[in-house]
Amino acid sequence: MQTRQSDEVETTCPYCGVGCGVLAKVAADGAICVRGDPEHPANFGKLCSKGLALSETMARDGRVLHPEIAGERVEWNTALDLVARNFADTIAQHGPDAVAFYISGQLLTEDYYVANKLMKGFIGSGNIDTNSRLCMASSVAGHRRAFGEDIVPGLYDDFDEADLIVLTGSNAAWCHPILYQRMLTARRVRGTKIIVIDPRRTATADESDLHLPLDPGTDVLLFNGLLAHLARVGAMNESYVAKHTSGFEAAISLALADAPSSEAVALGCGLPVADVRLFYDLFAATERAVTVYSQGVNQSAHGTDKVNAIINCHLATGSIGKPGAGPFSVTGQPNAMGGREVGGLANQLAAHMGFENGEDVDRVARFWRARNMARTSGLKAVDMFRAVGDGRVRAIWIMGTNPAVSMPDSSRVRAALKRCDFVVVSDVVRTDTTRFADVLLPAAAWGEKDGTVTNSERRLSRQRPFVPTPAEVRADWRIICDVASRMGFADAFEYADPAAIFREHASLSAFENNGARLFNLGALAAISNGDYETFGPRHWPQPNERPDDARLLAGGRFQTPDGRARFIPVRQEGVAQPANSAFPLALNTGRLRDQWHTMTRTGLVPRLMANAPSPVVELHSRDAAENEMDEGDLAYLATPYGFARAKVRINDGQKPGQVFLPIHWSGQYAVNAGTGPLASPVTDPFSGQPELKHVPLRLRREVKAWEGVLISRRDLRPTGFVHWSRHKVEGGWVYELCGTERPDQGVLLAKGLLDPAGRAQRVEYDDRRGQAYRAAVTDQNGALMEALFVARSQQLPPYSWLLALLAARAPLSLQERMAVLSGQSPKPALQAGRIVCACFNVGENQLAEAVMAGSTTLDQIGKLLQAGTNCGSCRSEIRKLLHENSLQAAE
Ligand SMILES: Nc1nc2c(c(=O)[nH]1)N[C@H]1C(S)=C(S)[C@@H](COP(=O)(O)OP(=O)(O)OC[C@H]3O[C@@H](n4cnc5c(=O)[nH]c(N)nc54)[C@H](O)[C@@H]3O)O[C@H]1N2
Ligand SMILES: Nc1nc2c(c(=O)[nH]1)N[C@H]1C(S)=C(S)[C@@H](COP(=O)(O)OP(=O)(O)OC[C@H]3O[C@@H](n4cnc5c(=O)[nH]c(N)nc54)[C@H](O)[C@@H]3O)O[C@H]1N2
Ligand code: SF4
Ligand SMILES: [Mo]
């Protein structure tokens, strides 16, 4: 692979916590090109479908390009003055706890650092929390309980060196694709076994050696059973436990009481006992075992206990920080780890210090010369929005996150934002949350921003700019410092550039440290601007006094008062909200392969939308039958908090009784199809992280009377429809519509969407009874601008052939016009079909054709079509198609 060219800028992918290195440039013709950085140790040149499509997310469409007050464009000074004045006035009248910041793992470390400093050191409140509360808080709390500090001991190298990788509550094939490929390589190269613990049969489970589809929320029982098993079969490292840990007796006696036998575990977890034994035996027999965990563990009302149940097993075998072994919490967002370093959570202080320790508070206050140091933790996300709702918090500033979509019980969050006296939002685009902004501040986006991020393995990398920042757009750190200055704190927020902030952050980490905190960047405290500019990826810690020791805690010394790691006795609790007669099912939520969160960026890329273009709820065939539902029906879903609608997909990879809905669809892409209103605000007692993976649910079939599709160049948000969703295609958008009203009423509603200005160039077909309607609108050149088909339910003609006409922008032939009116494709050409491989844009029809022509293996498909040869996250789907199509071919 080619090394970096002189015109390429080294930067870091802004999506997941793998933190892949990216080489980016603007070509002579203005096109933006990105590729994986072959020298970056997180990815060695690879990128997944999302990373590969980064250049396509950088259009100016939808960007916020200047500050606004109440929706009106204003000068920066006017906006900043108002923010500073309203925050200062609220603090003067109601005290510092009447204001709050809600920030994000999308921010760079430098942005995060100054936001935290302003709130905790100068405003004097702990009320700054981040979307990491919804993401990493249970891991942070679990690490602190066991290790005394929030430390991820391991490195990505461990995946290459492990003999067993246990993934629990992690769909890494889709969510950390480049890491998952690394695990699969280890399997090929050294025979590493992969075990996946997840209630759903995910793409990750598909490729595993053993899948344990446990009942949701029963991880503590499963790992308590493992601890008991390790003790029973003598697979513990007794001397490690004696020398380096405390609390074993209490933990093992609770584990034994909780999980007396493999049979008891199998029963409690809803698993076959043979599979439980297989897992336990393999773990007990393997010295090099890594346990990777993510949101199926963290996002739980007992998430912290789940984390400690896992860590307990690794303490028992002494496998912490050893090559190829240890617990490994993988981070979600690009800078989730950086946010933890600067203390972005309401209950943390900067540089891994905490409010529990008065000396820490004094130390940070001295270092910052804090004008008004917060002494106690602030409100955690769910409580913060409750406080906004009941008026305790009167002014909030939201940066780089979309809580109107992503918070649980989001209808309540929206109501809170609506009644709040003063809402400031910094974002790069318009979102469901920016609609509530009294002041909207345009922030610099990826490609413009300049600073550092830290990935899952504690590796700091730079994000560097390679396109100019639009004239009236500013970096988050600068916006925060501008407001701080106007609030009277100019002397403490006068930074010339991100490098100056980074130096201060690194200095604080080393300040009076003396080994008290492993997080230490002392060696970088005086980094010159030049060295910051050329800074290559490196791990923390980077202390002054000893060389870089990337693997942490390997020596068995922990950050607790007695230097020992703590076993935490944990017991399996019931799910927070069990199913009941009113809500007999359970809703699980999570991610799709090609989408990122609320789709503000990935939603702009046609090929990322192509694999899963509309919101779909997955359920087991038994539940579908019980609710009289078929594939493609519209389902109405309700939980005690709210409702949503989505298309039904029957998938026996779901356990009966459990339903899965992806998190991605906001009001920008569909109506009422998101998980926010459905999700539960019940939180973990230690971490405050909400239970996002389990909430009681009921569903019913919504009787669709009509369906429609509008294909248009225009960017619309339809109103008045029971259900719509849209997705980007080449040259425009596809709007899928349906309704429960009479078909003639549906026709009227849908006709209202057609471009009124295009009346003169409209051809239309209306059947006499108003039950079906088709229309095409063309531009002055006769090229298709939009087409609308409406029909009774199940009678909508296929329309994918229209997409080529929309993309072509060429005058329609008479035959094509007639085709639109008759609803029949003019010539049956092979369409790619639903996109399976998003990296190379290969569809299922192409794959089927390849199988018919004789391809039987993934390798052959790869050679022929390239499909599956890049990030590999579509390989399990290709394998399924190979299987299905070869059966058909054989018939
Ligand atoms: N494609 C894509 N990748 C992403 C993101 C994205 O939006 N899209 N977001 C990034 C972010 S911020 C994050 S936090 C990560 C999240 O990465 P993951 O945690 O891997 O993703 P999720 O889909 O949220 O959930 C993981 C799995 O937990 C399972 N689960 C649910 N309940 C339980 C349970 O009780 N026990 C166990 N063991 N498992 C359970 C779910 O079925 C699901 O398959 O992904 C990151 N990567
Ligand atoms: N039900 C359910 N809910 C969930 C989850 C779940 O699994 N189930 N997962 C939770 C998790 S783990 C997470 S991480 C959250 C994610 O939820 P959010 O944080 O709400 O999701 P994003 O879409 O990533 O929102 C980021 C916003 O920041 C903007 N942005 C990007 N870069 C910048 C920047 O540099 N500066 C500024 N100012 N803005 C920027 C983007 O345009 C976007 O609007 O969702 C959580 N919610
Ligand atoms: S795995 Fe994909 S989304 Fe994650 S950092 Fe790498 S390229 Fe970006
Ligand atoms: Mo996350």
PDB file of C-alpha atoms in Angstrom, residues 560-728:
ATOM      1  CA  THR A 560      -6.487   1.935  44.848  1.00  0.00           C
ATOM      2  CA  PRO A 561      -5.284   3.031  48.311  1.00  0.00           C
ATOM      3  CA  ASP A 562      -3.758  -0.406  49.016  1.00  0.00           C
ATOM      4  CA  GLY A 563      -2.548  -0.906  45.455  1.00  0.00           C
ATOM      5  CA  ARG A 564      -4.750  -3.971  45.014  1.00  0.00           C
ATOM      6  CA  ALA A 565      -7.502  -4.476  42.477  1.00  0.00           C
ATOM      7  CA  ARG A 566     -10.922  -4.948  43.995  1.00  0.00           C
ATOM      8  CA  PHE A 567     -13.212  -7.848  43.327  1.00  0.00           C
ATOM      9  CA  ILE A 568     -16.729  -6.419  43.454  1.00  0.00           C
ATOM     10  CA  PRO A 569     -19.412  -8.803  44.743  1.00  0.00           C
ATOM     11  CA  VAL A 570     -22.291  -8.620  42.288  1.00  0.00           C
ATOM     12  CA  ARG A 571     -25.616 -10.374  42.093  1.00  0.00           C
ATOM     13  CA  GLN A 572     -27.911 -10.899  39.113  1.00  0.00           C
ATOM     14  CA  GLU A 573     -30.857  -8.537  39.476  1.00  0.00           C
ATOM     15  CA  GLY A 574     -34.045  -8.843  37.455  1.00  0.00           C
ATOM     16  CA  VAL A 575     -34.498  -6.615  34.403  1.00  0.00           C
ATOM     17  CA  ALA A 576     -35.464  -3.122  35.483  1.00  0.00           C
ATOM     18  CA  GLN A 577     -38.847  -3.218  33.804  1.00  0.00           C
ATOM     19  CA  PRO A 578     -40.127  -6.734  33.094  1.00  0.00           C
ATOM     20  CA  ALA A 579     -42.616  -7.425  30.344  1.00  0.00           C
ATOM     21  CA  ASN A 580     -46.228  -7.460  31.561  1.00  0.00           C
ATOM     22  CA  SER A 581     -49.672  -8.065  30.164  1.00  0.00           C
ATOM     23  CA  ALA A 582     -49.951  -4.545  28.774  1.00  0.00           C
ATOM     24  CA  PHE A 583     -46.455  -4.659  27.271  1.00  0.00           C
ATOM     25  CA  PRO A 584     -45.676  -8.339  26.699  1.00  0.00           C
ATOM     26  CA  LEU A 585     -42.528  -7.993  24.536  1.00  0.00           C
ATOM     27  CA  ALA A 586     -39.092  -6.469  25.100  1.00  0.00           C
ATOM     28  CA  LEU A 587     -37.510  -3.816  22.890  1.00  0.00           C
ATOM     29  CA  ASN A 588     -33.778  -3.910  22.184  1.00  0.00           C
ATOM     30  CA  THR A 589     -32.138  -1.043  20.265  1.00  0.00           C
ATOM     31  CA  GLY A 590     -28.806  -0.558  18.543  1.00  0.00           C
ATOM     32  CA  ARG A 591     -26.926   0.145  15.373  1.00  0.00           C
ATOM     33  CA  LEU A 592     -26.831  -0.710  11.691  1.00  0.00           C
ATOM     34  CA  ARG A 593     -23.742  -1.380   9.628  1.00  0.00           C
ATOM     35  CA  ASP A 594     -23.654   1.703   7.421  1.00  0.00           C
ATOM     36  CA  GLN A 595     -25.351   4.347   9.560  1.00  0.00           C
ATOM     37  CA  TRP A 596     -23.918   6.636  12.185  1.00  0.00           C
ATOM     38  CA  HIS A 597     -26.249   7.625  15.018  1.00  0.00           C
ATOM     39  CA  THR A 598     -28.809  10.231  14.022  1.00  0.00           C
ATOM     40  CA  MET A 599     -27.673  10.043  10.364  1.00  0.00           C
ATOM     41  CA  THR A 600     -26.596  13.678  10.162  1.00  0.00           C
ATOM     42  CA  ARG A 601     -23.669  12.596   7.972  1.00  0.00           C
ATOM     43  CA  THR A 602     -24.113   9.003   6.790  1.00  0.00           C
ATOM     44  CA  GLY A 603     -27.696   9.854   5.730  1.00  0.00           C
ATOM     45  CA  LEU A 604     -26.249  12.040   2.980  1.00  0.00           C
ATOM     46  CA  VAL A 605     -24.540   9.162   1.166  1.00  0.00           C
ATOM     47  CA  PRO A 606     -26.715   7.128  -1.230  1.00  0.00           C
ATOM     48  CA  ARG A 607     -24.627   3.971  -0.994  1.00  0.00           C
ATOM     49  CA  LEU A 608     -24.671   4.048   2.810  1.00  0.00           C
ATOM     50  CA  MET A 609     -28.462   4.330   2.711  1.00  0.00           C
ATOM     51  CA  ALA A 610     -28.839   1.557   0.173  1.00  0.00           C
ATOM     52  CA  ASN A 611     -28.428  -1.502   2.425  1.00  0.00           C
ATOM     53  CA  ALA A 612     -31.156  -0.477   4.872  1.00  0.00           C
ATOM     54  CA  PRO A 613     -33.038   2.438   3.324  1.00  0.00           C
ATOM     55  CA  SER A 614     -35.993   2.623   5.696  1.00  0.00           C
ATOM     56  CA  PRO A 615     -36.722   2.046   9.384  1.00  0.00           C
ATOM     57  CA  VAL A 616     -37.364  -1.635   9.994  1.00  0.00           C
ATOM     58  CA  VAL A 617     -38.334  -3.460  13.174  1.00  0.00           C
ATOM     59  CA  GLU A 618     -37.072  -7.036  13.463  1.00  0.00           C
ATOM     60  CA  LEU A 619     -39.041  -9.745  15.219  1.00  0.00           C
ATOM     61  CA  HIS A 620     -39.177 -13.500  15.508  1.00  0.00           C
ATOM     62  CA  SER A 621     -41.668 -15.366  13.305  1.00  0.00           C
ATOM     63  CA  ARG A 622     -43.559 -16.508  16.388  1.00  0.00           C
ATOM     64  CA  ASP A 623     -44.186 -12.940  17.488  1.00  0.00           C
ATOM     65  CA  ALA A 624     -45.071 -11.958  13.944  1.00  0.00           C
ATOM     66  CA  ALA A 625     -47.615 -14.767  13.776  1.00  0.00           C
ATOM     67  CA  GLU A 626     -49.058 -13.953  17.183  1.00  0.00           C
ATOM     68  CA  ASN A 627     -49.537 -10.384  16.118  1.00  0.00           C
ATOM     69  CA  GLU A 628     -50.797 -11.364  12.653  1.00  0.00           C
ATOM     70  CA  MET A 629     -47.960  -9.621  10.897  1.00  0.00           C
ATOM     71  CA  ASP A 630     -46.185 -10.318   7.657  1.00  0.00           C
ATOM     72  CA  GLU A 631     -42.917  -9.148   6.243  1.00  0.00           C
ATOM     73  CA  GLY A 632     -43.312  -5.563   5.011  1.00  0.00           C
ATOM     74  CA  ASP A 633     -46.344  -4.738   7.168  1.00  0.00           C
ATOM     75  CA  LEU A 634     -46.324  -1.502   9.097  1.00  0.00           C
ATOM     76  CA  ALA A 635     -46.012  -2.079  12.844  1.00  0.00           C
ATOM     77  CA  TYR A 636     -47.135   0.284  15.565  1.00  0.00           C
ATOM     78  CA  LEU A 637     -44.837  -0.051  18.578  1.00  0.00           C
ATOM     79  CA  ALA A 638     -45.601   1.306  22.033  1.00  0.00           C
ATOM     80  CA  THR A 639     -43.721   1.305  25.331  1.00  0.00           C
ATOM     81  CA  PRO A 640     -44.734   2.993  28.601  1.00  0.00           C
ATOM     82  CA  TYR A 641     -42.945   6.126  27.275  1.00  0.00           C
ATOM     83  CA  GLY A 642     -43.988   6.591  23.683  1.00  0.00           C
ATOM     84  CA  PHE A 643     -44.582   5.084  20.276  1.00  0.00           C
ATOM     85  CA  ALA A 644     -43.034   4.535  16.852  1.00  0.00           C
ATOM     86  CA  ARG A 645     -43.862   2.930  13.537  1.00  0.00           C
ATOM     87  CA  ALA A 646     -41.626   0.829  11.329  1.00  0.00           C
ATOM     88  CA  LYS A 647     -41.766  -1.801   8.631  1.00  0.00           C
ATOM     89  CA  VAL A 648     -41.743  -5.410   9.811  1.00  0.00           C
ATOM     90  CA  ARG A 649     -38.884  -7.771   9.043  1.00  0.00           C
ATOM     91  CA  ILE A 650     -39.193 -11.338  10.263  1.00  0.00           C
ATOM     92  CA  ASN A 651     -35.866 -12.588  11.530  1.00  0.00           C
ATOM     93  CA  ASP A 652     -35.465 -15.737  13.570  1.00  0.00           C
ATOM     94  CA  GLY A 653     -32.107 -14.417  14.731  1.00  0.00           C
ATOM     95  CA  GLN A 654     -34.234 -12.547  17.261  1.00  0.00           C
ATOM     96  CA  LYS A 655     -35.257 -14.524  20.307  1.00  0.00           C
ATOM     97  CA  PRO A 656     -39.026 -14.935  20.639  1.00  0.00           C
ATOM     98  CA  GLY A 657     -40.405 -12.095  22.735  1.00  0.00           C
ATOM     99  CA  GLN A 658     -37.627  -9.700  21.724  1.00  0.00           C
ATOM    100  CA  VAL A 659     -37.871  -7.009  19.141  1.00  0.00           C
ATOM    101  CA  PHE A 660     -35.057  -4.899  17.666  1.00  0.00           C
ATOM    102  CA  LEU A 661     -35.326  -1.363  16.325  1.00  0.00           C
ATOM    103  CA  PRO A 662     -32.297   0.602  15.070  1.00  0.00           C
ATOM    104  CA  ILE A 663     -31.544   3.950  16.684  1.00  0.00           C
ATOM    105  CA  HIS A 664     -30.855   5.982  13.576  1.00  0.00           C
ATOM    106  CA  TRP A 665     -34.111   7.477  12.246  1.00  0.00           C
ATOM    107  CA  SER A 666     -34.688  11.085  13.376  1.00  0.00           C
ATOM    108  CA  GLY A 667     -37.385  13.510  12.264  1.00  0.00           C
ATOM    109  CA  GLN A 668     -35.103  14.503   9.399  1.00  0.00           C
ATOM    110  CA  TYR A 669     -35.464  11.044   7.849  1.00  0.00           C
ATOM    111  CA  ALA A 670     -38.854   9.704   8.947  1.00  0.00           C
ATOM    112  CA  VAL A 671     -41.854  10.457  11.073  1.00  0.00           C
ATOM    113  CA  ASN A 672     -42.086   8.701  14.445  1.00  0.00           C
ATOM    114  CA  ALA A 673     -39.630   5.937  13.604  1.00  0.00           C
ATOM    115  CA  GLY A 674     -36.963   6.582  16.235  1.00  0.00           C
ATOM    116  CA  THR A 675     -36.084   4.763  19.423  1.00  0.00           C
ATOM    117  CA  GLY A 676     -35.813   7.923  21.569  1.00  0.00           C
ATOM    118  CA  PRO A 677     -39.490   8.206  22.526  1.00  0.00           C
ATOM    119  CA  LEU A 678     -39.683   4.451  23.243  1.00  0.00           C
ATOM    120  CA  ALA A 679     -36.511   4.067  25.288  1.00  0.00           C
ATOM    121  CA  SER A 680     -36.455   3.895  29.046  1.00  0.00           C
ATOM    122  CA  PRO A 681     -34.999   6.614  31.293  1.00  0.00           C
ATOM    123  CA  VAL A 682     -34.336   4.083  34.071  1.00  0.00           C
ATOM    124  CA  THR A 683     -30.645   4.368  34.986  1.00  0.00           C
ATOM    125  CA  ASP A 684     -27.888   2.305  36.558  1.00  0.00           C
ATOM    126  CA  PRO A 685     -27.493   3.320  40.223  1.00  0.00           C
ATOM    127  CA  PHE A 686     -23.687   3.653  40.003  1.00  0.00           C
ATOM    128  CA  SER A 687     -23.099   5.087  36.562  1.00  0.00           C
ATOM    129  CA  GLY A 688     -26.350   6.911  35.826  1.00  0.00           C
ATOM    130  CA  GLN A 689     -26.303   5.286  32.389  1.00  0.00           C
ATOM    131  CA  PRO A 690     -29.794   4.606  31.056  1.00  0.00           C
ATOM    132  CA  GLU A 691     -31.137   1.158  30.210  1.00  0.00           C
ATOM    133  CA  LEU A 692     -31.295   1.509  26.424  1.00  0.00           C
ATOM    134  CA  LYS A 693     -31.383  -2.160  25.535  1.00  0.00           C
ATOM    135  CA  HIS A 694     -34.536  -3.263  27.280  1.00  0.00           C
ATOM    136  CA  VAL A 695     -37.987  -1.765  27.676  1.00  0.00           C
ATOM    137  CA  PRO A 696     -41.402  -3.466  27.769  1.00  0.00           C
ATOM    138  CA  LEU A 697     -43.160  -3.184  24.434  1.00  0.00           C
ATOM    139  CA  ARG A 698     -46.385  -4.002  22.691  1.00  0.00           C
ATOM    140  CA  LEU A 699     -47.002  -3.954  18.995  1.00  0.00           C
ATOM    141  CA  ARG A 700     -49.794  -4.293  16.523  1.00  0.00           C
ATOM    142  CA  ARG A 701     -50.240  -4.310  12.817  1.00  0.00           C
ATOM    143  CA  GLU A 702     -51.199  -0.954  11.387  1.00  0.00           C
ATOM    144  CA  VAL A 703     -53.635  -1.605   8.544  1.00  0.00           C
ATOM    145  CA  LYS A 704     -52.157   0.186   5.566  1.00  0.00           C
ATOM    146  CA  ALA A 705     -54.819   1.274   3.102  1.00  0.00           C
ATOM    147  CA  TRP A 706     -52.455   2.826   0.595  1.00  0.00           C
ATOM    148  CA  GLU A 707     -48.784   3.174  -0.213  1.00  0.00           C
ATOM    149  CA  GLY A 708     -46.893   5.705  -2.213  1.00  0.00           C
ATOM    150  CA  VAL A 709     -43.472   6.763  -3.301  1.00  0.00           C
ATOM    151  CA  LEU A 710     -42.218  10.185  -4.269  1.00  0.00           C
ATOM    152  CA  ILE A 711     -38.894  10.422  -6.058  1.00  0.00           C
ATOM    153  CA  SER A 712     -37.716  13.983  -6.127  1.00  0.00           C
ATOM    154  CA  ARG A 713     -34.775  16.317  -6.395  1.00  0.00           C
ATOM    155  CA  ARG A 714     -36.204  18.304  -3.497  1.00  0.00           C
ATOM    156  CA  ASP A 715     -35.245  18.035   0.155  1.00  0.00           C
ATOM    157  CA  LEU A 716     -38.626  17.796   1.954  1.00  0.00           C
ATOM    158  CA  ARG A 717     -40.041  16.899   5.359  1.00  0.00           C
ATOM    159  CA  PRO A 718     -43.575  15.733   4.584  1.00  0.00           C
ATOM    160  CA  THR A 719     -46.257  16.473   7.177  1.00  0.00           C
ATOM    161  CA  GLY A 720     -49.669  14.951   7.797  1.00  0.00           C
ATOM    162  CA  PHE A 721     -48.716  11.345   6.974  1.00  0.00           C
ATOM    163  CA  VAL A 722     -49.146   8.375   9.293  1.00  0.00           C
ATOM    164  CA  HIS A 723     -45.752   7.131   8.130  1.00  0.00           C
ATOM    165  CA  TRP A 724     -43.013   8.308   5.811  1.00  0.00           C
ATOM    166  CA  SER A 725     -39.315   7.787   5.565  1.00  0.00           C
ATOM    167  CA  ARG A 726     -36.828   9.046   3.046  1.00  0.00           C
ATOM    168  CA  HIS A 727     -33.414   8.176   1.764  1.00  0.00           C
ATOM    169  CA  LYS A 728     -30.860   9.845  -0.397  1.00  0.00           C
TER     170      LYS A 728
END
